[in-house]
Short mmCIF file of C-alpha atoms in Angstrom, two decimals:
data_model
loop_
_atom_site.label_atom_id
_atom_site.label_comp_id
_atom_site.label_asym_id
_atom_site.label_seq_id
_atom_site.Cartn_x
_atom_site.Cartn_y
_atom_site.Cartn_z
CA MET A 8 81.95 30.45 23.55
CA MET A 9 82.05 29.43 27.16
CA LEU A 10 78.45 28.24 26.98
CA THR A 11 79.15 26.25 23.84
CA ASP A 12 82.20 24.66 25.43
CA TRP A 13 80.10 23.76 28.47
CA TRP A 14 77.51 22.12 26.29
CA HIS A 15 80.09 19.91 24.48
CA ARG A 16 81.74 18.93 27.79
CA SER A 17 78.29 18.04 29.16
CA TYR A 18 77.69 15.96 26.01
CA ALA A 19 80.80 13.93 26.61
CA ASP A 20 80.11 13.44 30.27
CA ARG A 21 76.60 12.14 29.68
CA GLU A 22 77.82 9.82 26.93
CA ARG A 23 80.19 8.24 29.45
CA LYS A 24 77.32 7.85 31.88
CA GLY A 25 75.23 5.82 29.44
CA GLU A 26 72.79 8.53 28.47
CA GLY A 27 73.83 8.66 24.82
CA GLN A 28 70.32 8.08 23.48
CA ARG A 29 68.84 11.07 25.25
CA VAL A 30 71.80 13.24 24.16
CA ARG A 31 71.43 12.04 20.55
CA ASN A 32 67.76 13.15 20.70
CA ILE A 33 68.89 16.57 21.84
CA ASP A 34 71.44 16.60 18.99
CA GLU A 35 68.64 16.00 16.52
CA ARG A 36 66.86 19.07 17.89
CA GLU A 37 70.14 21.02 17.69
CA THR A 38 70.42 20.05 14.03
CA SER A 39 66.86 21.25 13.38
CA ILE A 40 67.54 24.56 15.09
CA SER A 41 70.73 24.96 13.11
CA ARG A 42 68.93 24.23 9.83
CA LEU A 43 66.33 26.89 10.75
CA LEU A 44 68.97 29.40 11.64
CA HIS A 45 70.91 28.96 8.41
CA THR A 46 68.07 30.12 6.23
CA PRO A 47 69.24 32.95 3.92
CA HIS A 48 67.55 35.77 5.75
CA TRP A 49 65.62 36.67 8.91
CA ARG A 50 62.85 39.25 8.93
CA CYS A 51 62.82 41.86 11.71
CA ALA A 52 59.75 43.59 13.11
CA ARG A 53 59.73 46.24 10.40
CA ASN A 54 59.74 43.63 7.60
CA GLN A 55 63.30 44.55 6.72
CA VAL A 56 65.40 41.68 5.38
CA VAL A 57 68.53 41.34 7.52
CA PRO A 58 71.18 38.63 7.06
CA PRO A 59 71.81 36.93 10.39
CA SER A 60 75.35 37.05 11.79
CA SER A 61 77.13 33.90 12.93
CA GLU A 62 77.28 35.31 16.44
CA SER A 63 73.52 35.83 16.66
CA ARG A 64 72.91 32.32 15.29
CA ARG A 65 75.28 30.84 17.91
CA ALA A 66 73.63 32.83 20.71
CA VAL A 67 70.11 31.71 19.72
CA LEU A 68 71.26 28.18 19.30
CA THR A 69 73.01 28.07 22.67
CA PHE A 70 70.03 29.64 24.41
CA GLY A 71 67.63 27.15 22.85
CA LEU A 72 69.83 24.22 23.80
CA MET A 73 70.13 25.48 27.38
CA LEU A 74 66.32 25.74 27.70
CA GLN A 75 65.90 22.25 26.25
CA THR A 76 68.54 20.90 28.62
CA LEU A 77 66.84 22.45 31.64
CA TYR A 78 63.49 21.06 30.49
CA ASP A 79 64.97 17.58 30.05
CA TYR A 80 66.66 17.68 33.42
CA PHE A 81 63.49 18.90 35.14
CA TRP A 82 61.54 15.95 33.78
CA TRP A 83 64.37 13.46 34.31
CA GLU A 84 62.81 10.22 35.63
CA ARG A 85 65.43 9.88 38.36
CA LEU A 86 64.07 13.09 39.97
CA TRP A 87 60.41 12.20 40.23
CA LEU A 88 60.18 8.40 39.96
CA PRO A 89 61.78 5.53 41.80
CA VAL A 90 64.80 3.78 40.34
CA ASN A 91 64.35 1.65 37.21
CA LEU A 92 61.04 3.36 36.33
CA THR A 93 60.40 5.80 33.48
CA TRP A 94 57.52 7.95 32.26
CA ALA A 95 56.85 5.30 29.66
CA ASP A 96 55.72 3.04 32.49
CA LEU A 97 52.89 5.51 33.15
CA GLU A 98 51.59 5.65 29.63
CA ASP A 99 47.86 4.77 29.18
CA ARG A 100 47.44 1.15 28.12
CA ASP A 101 44.88 -1.66 28.24
CA GLY A 102 42.10 0.71 29.23
CA ARG A 103 44.04 1.87 32.30
CA VAL A 104 44.52 5.67 32.64
CA TYR A 105 47.47 7.18 34.51
CA ALA A 106 48.00 10.69 35.82
CA LYS A 107 49.95 13.05 33.53
CA ALA A 108 51.35 16.54 34.12
CA SER A 109 49.39 17.85 31.12
CA ASP A 110 46.16 17.06 32.99
CA LEU A 111 46.88 20.03 35.25
CA TYR A 112 46.60 22.64 32.42
CA ILE A 113 42.82 22.68 32.92
CA THR A 114 43.16 23.99 36.46
CA LEU A 115 43.99 27.56 35.38
CA PRO A 116 40.88 28.14 33.34
CA LEU A 117 38.90 26.35 36.08
CA ALA A 118 40.33 28.75 38.62
CA LEU A 119 39.07 31.70 36.59
CA LEU A 120 35.69 29.97 36.39
CA PHE A 121 35.75 29.69 40.22
CA LEU A 122 36.26 33.45 40.49
CA ILE A 123 33.24 34.03 38.26
CA VAL A 124 31.10 31.59 40.19
CA ARG A 125 32.27 33.19 43.44
CA TYR A 126 31.20 36.64 42.21
CA PHE A 127 27.65 35.48 41.48
CA PHE A 128 27.51 33.36 44.65
CA GLU A 129 28.44 36.35 46.86
CA LEU A 130 25.95 38.57 44.96
CA TYR A 131 22.91 36.30 44.81
CA VAL A 132 23.42 33.83 47.69
CA ALA A 133 25.73 35.30 50.38
CA THR A 134 24.21 38.81 50.30
CA PRO A 135 20.58 37.65 50.79
CA LEU A 136 21.81 35.23 53.47
CA ALA A 137 23.51 38.14 55.25
CA ALA A 138 20.27 40.10 55.20
CA LEU A 139 18.42 37.04 56.53
CA LEU A 140 20.88 36.72 59.44
CA ASN A 141 20.63 40.46 60.12
CA VAL A 142 24.26 41.24 59.21
CA LYS A 143 24.30 44.97 59.39
CA GLU A 144 26.92 47.46 58.21
CA LYS A 145 28.16 49.99 60.73
CA THR A 146 27.89 53.64 59.69
CA ARG A 147 31.45 54.82 59.09
CA LEU A 148 32.34 58.48 59.37
CA ARG A 149 34.67 59.39 56.53
CA ALA A 150 37.83 61.35 57.08
CA PRO A 151 37.50 64.85 55.53
CA PRO A 152 39.91 65.53 52.63
CA ASN A 153 43.28 66.74 53.87
CA PRO A 154 46.23 66.53 51.49
CA THR A 155 48.84 66.85 54.29
CA LEU A 156 47.45 64.07 56.40
CA GLU A 157 46.66 61.90 53.35
CA HIS A 158 50.26 62.16 52.13
CA PHE A 159 51.60 61.10 55.52
CA TYR A 160 49.06 58.27 55.71
CA LEU A 161 50.17 56.85 52.38
CA THR A 162 53.96 57.40 52.78
CA GLY A 163 54.70 57.70 56.52
CA GLY A 164 52.37 55.16 58.07
CA LYS A 165 48.84 54.72 59.36
CA HIS A 166 49.75 55.09 63.03
CA PRO A 167 51.67 58.29 63.65
CA LYS A 168 53.65 58.62 66.89
CA GLN A 169 52.99 61.39 69.33
CA ALA A 170 55.80 63.61 67.95
CA GLU A 171 54.46 63.07 64.45
CA VAL A 172 50.98 63.94 65.53
CA GLU A 173 52.21 67.24 66.94
CA LEU A 174 54.14 68.00 63.73
CA LEU A 175 51.12 67.17 61.55
CA SER A 176 48.98 69.34 63.80
CA ARG A 177 51.16 72.36 63.03
CA GLN A 178 51.30 71.57 59.32
CA SER A 179 47.57 71.03 58.89
CA GLY A 180 46.30 73.63 61.28
CA LEU A 181 44.33 71.03 63.22
CA SER A 182 44.51 70.15 66.93
CA GLY A 183 46.29 66.93 67.97
CA ARG A 184 42.91 65.42 68.87
CA GLN A 185 41.53 66.21 65.42
CA VAL A 186 44.59 64.64 63.77
CA GLU A 187 44.15 61.47 65.78
CA ARG A 188 40.49 61.40 64.88
CA TRP A 189 41.28 61.83 61.19
CA PHE A 190 43.72 58.91 61.20
CA ARG A 191 41.26 56.71 63.06
CA ARG A 192 38.52 57.38 60.51
CA ARG A 193 40.95 56.99 57.61
CA ARG A 194 42.07 53.62 58.91
CA ASN A 195 38.43 52.51 59.23
CA GLN A 196 37.80 53.47 55.60
CA ASP A 197 40.45 50.97 54.49
CA ARG A 198 39.12 48.13 56.63
CA PRO A 199 36.89 45.62 54.89
CA SER A 200 33.19 45.92 55.66
CA LEU A 201 31.32 43.33 57.71
CA LEU A 202 29.33 42.31 54.65
CA LYS A 203 32.52 41.69 52.66
CA LYS A 204 33.83 39.45 55.47
CA PHE A 205 30.52 37.54 55.64
CA ARG A 206 30.48 37.02 51.87
CA GLU A 207 34.02 35.60 51.89
CA ALA A 208 33.26 33.26 54.81
CA SER A 209 30.09 32.08 53.15
CA TRP A 210 31.91 31.23 49.91
CA ARG A 211 34.68 29.32 51.60
CA PHE A 212 32.28 27.52 53.97
CA THR A 213 30.23 26.36 51.01
CA PHE A 214 33.26 25.07 49.07
CA TYR A 215 34.99 23.41 52.01
CA LEU A 216 31.82 21.65 53.10
CA ILE A 217 31.06 20.31 49.60
CA ALA A 218 34.75 19.41 49.06
CA PHE A 219 34.89 17.51 52.36
CA ILE A 220 31.70 15.52 51.54
CA ALA A 221 32.94 14.82 47.99
CA GLY A 222 36.40 13.86 49.23
CA MET A 223 35.03 11.40 51.74
CA ALA A 224 32.80 9.86 48.98
CA VAL A 225 35.97 9.41 46.86
CA ILE A 226 38.09 7.66 49.52
CA VAL A 227 35.72 6.05 52.06
CA ASP A 228 35.23 2.85 50.01
CA LYS A 229 38.95 2.48 49.14
CA PRO A 230 41.04 -0.12 51.01
CA TRP A 231 43.86 2.37 51.68
CA PHE A 232 41.49 4.51 53.70
CA TYR A 233 41.54 1.77 56.37
CA ASP A 234 45.04 0.33 55.74
CA MET A 235 47.71 2.93 55.04
CA LYS A 236 50.13 0.36 53.63
CA LYS A 237 47.80 -0.13 50.67
CA VAL A 238 48.53 3.49 49.62
CA TRP A 239 51.83 2.17 48.17
CA GLU A 240 50.57 -1.14 46.84
CA GLY A 241 51.80 -1.29 43.24
CA TYR A 242 53.28 2.26 43.33
CA PRO A 243 53.80 4.01 40.99
CA ILE A 244 51.93 1.86 38.47
CA GLN A 245 48.57 2.93 39.91
CA SER A 246 45.83 3.89 37.50
CA THR A 247 43.40 6.76 38.24
CA ILE A 248 39.62 6.82 38.21
CA PRO A 249 37.35 9.75 37.19
CA SER A 250 36.40 10.63 40.76
CA GLN A 251 40.06 11.05 41.71
CA TYR A 252 40.69 13.15 38.64
CA TRP A 253 37.90 15.62 39.29
CA TYR A 254 38.62 15.75 43.02
CA TYR A 255 42.18 16.77 42.26
CA MET A 256 41.31 19.26 39.49
CA ILE A 257 38.62 21.02 41.55
CA GLU A 258 40.75 21.26 44.66
CA LEU A 259 43.79 22.55 42.79
CA SER A 260 41.68 25.04 40.83
CA PHE A 261 40.12 26.37 44.00
CA TYR A 262 43.53 26.99 45.59
CA TRP A 263 44.66 28.73 42.43
CA SER A 264 41.58 30.99 42.72
CA LEU A 265 42.45 31.75 46.34
CA LEU A 266 45.95 32.74 45.27
CA PHE A 267 44.62 34.93 42.45
CA SER A 268 42.22 36.77 44.73
CA ILE A 269 44.38 37.04 47.86
CA ALA A 270 45.30 40.65 47.15
CA SER A 271 41.67 41.73 47.10
CA ASP A 272 40.39 39.46 49.88
CA VAL A 273 40.31 40.47 53.56
CA LYS A 274 43.91 40.78 54.71
CA ARG A 275 44.85 39.33 58.08
CA LYS A 276 47.98 39.35 60.18
CA ASP A 277 48.99 35.94 58.86
CA PHE A 278 48.90 37.22 55.25
CA LYS A 279 52.40 35.89 54.52
CA GLU A 280 51.62 32.56 56.10
CA GLN A 281 48.48 32.32 53.93
CA ILE A 282 50.54 32.89 50.76
CA ILE A 283 53.07 30.23 51.88
CA HIS A 284 50.19 27.88 52.61
CA HIS A 285 48.49 28.38 49.22
CA VAL A 286 51.74 28.03 47.27
CA ALA A 287 52.83 24.90 49.22
CA THR A 288 49.37 23.40 48.75
CA ILE A 289 49.44 24.06 44.98
CA ILE A 290 52.90 22.54 44.67
CA LEU A 291 51.96 19.49 46.75
CA ILE A 292 48.73 18.82 44.85
CA SER A 293 50.49 19.26 41.47
CA PHE A 294 53.49 17.07 42.38
CA SER A 295 51.38 14.36 43.96
CA TRP A 296 49.34 14.18 40.75
CA PHE A 297 52.07 13.84 38.10
CA ALA A 298 54.29 11.69 40.41
CA ASN A 299 51.25 9.44 41.15
CA TYR A 300 51.07 10.11 44.88
CA ILE A 301 47.31 10.30 44.29
CA ARG A 302 46.17 7.94 47.03
CA ALA A 303 48.11 9.81 49.69
CA GLY A 304 47.00 13.13 48.15
CA THR A 305 43.31 12.38 48.42
CA LEU A 306 43.74 11.45 52.08
CA ILE A 307 45.60 14.67 52.80
CA MET A 308 43.08 16.91 51.03
CA ALA A 309 40.08 15.34 52.77
CA LEU A 310 41.85 15.66 56.15
CA HIS A 311 42.38 19.41 55.57
CA ASP A 312 38.82 20.05 54.46
CA SER A 313 37.44 18.35 57.59
CA SER A 314 37.96 21.39 59.82
CA ASP A 315 38.08 24.38 57.46
CA TYR A 316 34.24 24.54 56.93
CA LEU A 317 33.78 24.68 60.72
CA LEU A 318 36.02 27.75 61.01
CA GLU A 319 34.27 29.54 58.17
CA SER A 320 30.81 28.79 59.70
CA ALA A 321 31.99 30.16 63.06
CA LYS A 322 33.05 33.36 61.28
CA MET A 323 29.65 33.68 59.60
CA PHE A 324 27.79 33.38 62.89
CA ASN A 325 30.20 35.84 64.46
CA TYR A 326 29.55 38.44 61.80
CA ALA A 327 25.77 37.84 62.33
CA GLY A 328 26.18 38.44 66.05
CA TRP A 329 25.13 34.92 67.12
CA LYS A 330 27.52 34.77 70.02
CA ASN A 331 26.69 31.38 71.57
CA THR A 332 26.46 29.59 68.25
CA CYS A 333 29.75 31.10 67.13
CA ASN A 334 31.58 30.12 70.29
CA ASN A 335 30.17 26.54 70.32
CA ILE A 336 31.20 25.95 66.70
CA PHE A 337 34.62 27.39 67.40
CA ILE A 338 35.13 24.88 70.23
CA VAL A 339 34.19 22.03 67.88
CA PHE A 340 36.54 23.45 65.22
CA ALA A 341 39.49 23.71 67.69
CA ILE A 342 39.01 20.05 68.71
CA VAL A 343 38.77 18.79 65.13
CA PHE A 344 41.78 20.96 64.02
CA ILE A 345 44.05 19.70 66.82
CA ILE A 346 43.07 16.05 66.21
CA THR A 347 43.42 16.19 62.43
CA ARG A 348 46.40 18.52 61.96
CA LEU A 349 48.49 17.71 65.03
CA VAL A 350 47.66 14.05 65.62
CA ILE A 351 46.37 12.25 62.52
CA LEU A 352 48.45 14.14 59.93
CA PRO A 353 51.90 13.73 61.57
CA PHE A 354 51.45 10.31 63.16
CA TRP A 355 49.46 8.57 60.42
CA ILE A 356 49.72 10.41 57.12
CA LEU A 357 53.30 11.61 57.40
CA HIS A 358 54.31 8.23 58.80
CA CYS A 359 52.71 6.71 55.73
CA THR A 360 54.55 9.00 53.30
CA VAL A 361 57.91 8.85 55.09
CA VAL A 362 58.26 5.23 56.22
CA TYR A 363 56.32 2.96 53.90
CA PRO A 364 57.79 4.09 50.50
CA LEU A 365 61.29 3.09 51.76
CA GLU A 366 60.09 -0.48 52.09
CA LEU A 367 59.60 -0.54 48.32
CA TYR A 368 62.22 1.72 46.79
CA PRO A 369 65.37 3.61 47.82
CA ALA A 370 64.76 7.30 48.60
CA PHE A 371 64.80 9.59 45.57
CA PHE A 372 64.44 13.34 45.02
CA GLY A 373 60.65 13.25 44.67
CA TYR A 374 60.39 11.44 48.01
CA TYR A 375 62.42 14.14 49.77
CA PHE A 376 60.62 16.94 47.94
CA PHE A 377 57.16 15.75 48.80
CA ASN A 378 57.89 15.18 52.48
CA SER A 379 59.72 18.55 52.70
CA MET A 380 56.65 20.35 51.51
CA MET A 381 54.56 18.39 53.96
CA GLY A 382 56.91 19.57 56.66
CA VAL A 383 56.26 23.20 55.58
CA LEU A 384 52.49 22.66 55.94
CA GLN A 385 52.95 21.02 59.29
CA MET A 386 54.92 24.01 60.60
CA LEU A 387 52.01 26.27 59.53
CA HIS A 388 49.60 23.91 61.32
CA ILE A 389 51.61 24.28 64.51
CA PHE A 390 51.63 28.10 64.11
CA TRP A 391 47.83 28.20 63.64
CA ALA A 392 47.26 25.69 66.48
CA TYR A 393 49.12 28.11 68.74
CA LEU A 394 46.73 30.92 67.77
CA ILE A 395 43.74 28.65 68.29
CA LEU A 396 44.95 27.57 71.74
CA ARG A 397 45.39 31.21 72.71
CA MET A 398 41.76 31.90 71.81
CA ALA A 399 40.68 28.73 73.65
CA HIS A 400 42.54 29.97 76.73
CA LYS A 401 40.51 33.17 76.61
CA PHE A 402 37.36 31.07 76.50
CA ILE A 403 38.39 29.27 79.68
CA THR A 404 39.38 32.46 81.51
CA GLY A 405 36.21 34.20 80.45
CA LYS A 406 37.93 36.92 78.40
CA GLN A 407 36.64 38.41 75.21
CA VAL A 408 37.64 36.06 72.38
CA GLU A 409 39.05 37.57 69.18
CA ASP A 410 40.55 36.14 66.05
CA GLU A 411 44.33 36.53 66.47
CA ARG A 412 44.59 37.23 62.73
CA SER A 413 42.13 39.93 61.78
CA ASP A 414 41.50 43.64 62.32
CA ARG A 415 39.04 45.23 64.74
CA GLU A 416 37.32 48.44 63.63
CA GLU A 417 38.09 51.46 65.79
CA THR A 418 35.15 53.46 67.15
CA GLU A 419 34.59 57.04 68.13
CA SER A 420 34.49 55.89 71.82
CA SER A 421 38.22 55.22 71.64
CA GLU A 422 38.94 58.95 71.43
CA GLY A 423 39.39 59.04 75.21
CA GLU A 424 42.10 56.44 75.03
CA GLU A 425 43.85 58.22 72.19
CA ALA A 426 43.70 61.47 74.07
CA THR A 427 45.26 59.84 77.10
CA GLY A 428 47.88 57.82 75.23
CA GLY A 429 48.39 60.00 72.20
CA GLY A 430 49.09 58.39 68.86
CA GLY A 431 51.78 56.14 70.32
CA ALA A 432 51.90 52.55 71.34
CA LYS A 433 48.73 52.50 73.37
CA SER A 434 46.51 53.71 70.53
CA ARG A 435 48.22 51.40 68.10
CA ALA A 436 47.47 48.47 70.41
CA LEU A 437 43.83 49.44 70.32
CA ALA A 438 43.96 49.55 66.56
CA ASN A 439 45.42 46.15 66.07
CA GLY A 440 42.67 43.92 67.51
CA HIS A 441 40.81 41.39 65.43
CA PRO A 442 37.36 39.77 65.06
CA ILE A 443 36.88 36.31 64.05
CA LEU A 444 35.21 35.86 67.38
CA ASN A 445 35.28 39.31 68.90
CA ASN A 446 31.47 39.16 69.32
CA ASN A 447 31.01 42.88 68.80
CA HIS A 448 27.48 42.14 67.53
CA ARG A 449 25.86 40.76 70.65
CA LYS A 450 22.86 38.49 70.10
CA ASN A 451 22.08 35.71 72.51
CA ASP A 452 20.71 32.83 70.44
#
């Protein structure tokens, strides 16, 4: 009853606010639902005829009305469009096509298609390329079966402390040194192979490079590429062209595929940040499409793709052991990343999306939402720039350069360190290194 009372109070309030037409439309749906619910009988799952009670009819009716109300409020024009504009203004007319939210439905099946294409690419392109570049797998010694140690590994942690090593030694009948060796080998079993890392880097390098070239082809001849104020010329009544449509659909589908495969891909220390980045990117691309921020969206996507393919190529050469090539590409990547993500994006693109729209319309929810999500991405860029600068500092000081995000495989030569430091903090520090650029595979090219 409380929900029903709330609905009728909401009805009266919205009538007073001049929204009677929209409420009357909802009333028509309410009448249709009521007519359906007042049929003589409902059939349950076992084909038994059961007369519906008035309480069940009221509950279903109220729930349906609540869902419809939430749907109507979500797509309320005042949320996503500037004042005095409606979705009707963005209906296709006179041969001009406008972006619609329903266009985005195709991205989910396209994401699944990307996963299929990726599988065959890694099998028939990346794997032969790895063999050509002499990417070799290291021989890994497997940990012998031991139920006691396996149970602790799965439930207690992968890095037992010294006291836990001694306890496990007594329980398993092994020496402390043998327990440490077992855990080291067991951790190595769970780490992704070098070939898997190379395949992933090859796939992403290929996509980012093609996407960057295609993105530049889409925007380089547009006037707003050279004059940011033209991004908002005529907004939001800006029609789309096929190249913009496919650029958006392919980019969004690719990020959906990354999100779908993130659990099986190589996990890095910034795993949570990667999820946040993928989700924020998907939300931004989707919103910028149906709210017609397409001109700004194409600029942002091309800007992001401009450095990503450099990072992936540096990883590929690192896994192949081409030390000098890897390091040189990484230096170029660091420069491009800093310029695009910490200079161009905040001082040109964000300035364009924050300042120029207010010259045309008062701020509305969509304006705040879009720029808030851009702020989330910018915070991630600052975080990653910090990691990049740390690696660049190691270049300058002549230290061994490693990816601050990935895992380094432990070797049997680390037994001496484990014997000295036990299974405590020292051995865990040795276990938590990372190679994007650790250059374990030395080859002077």
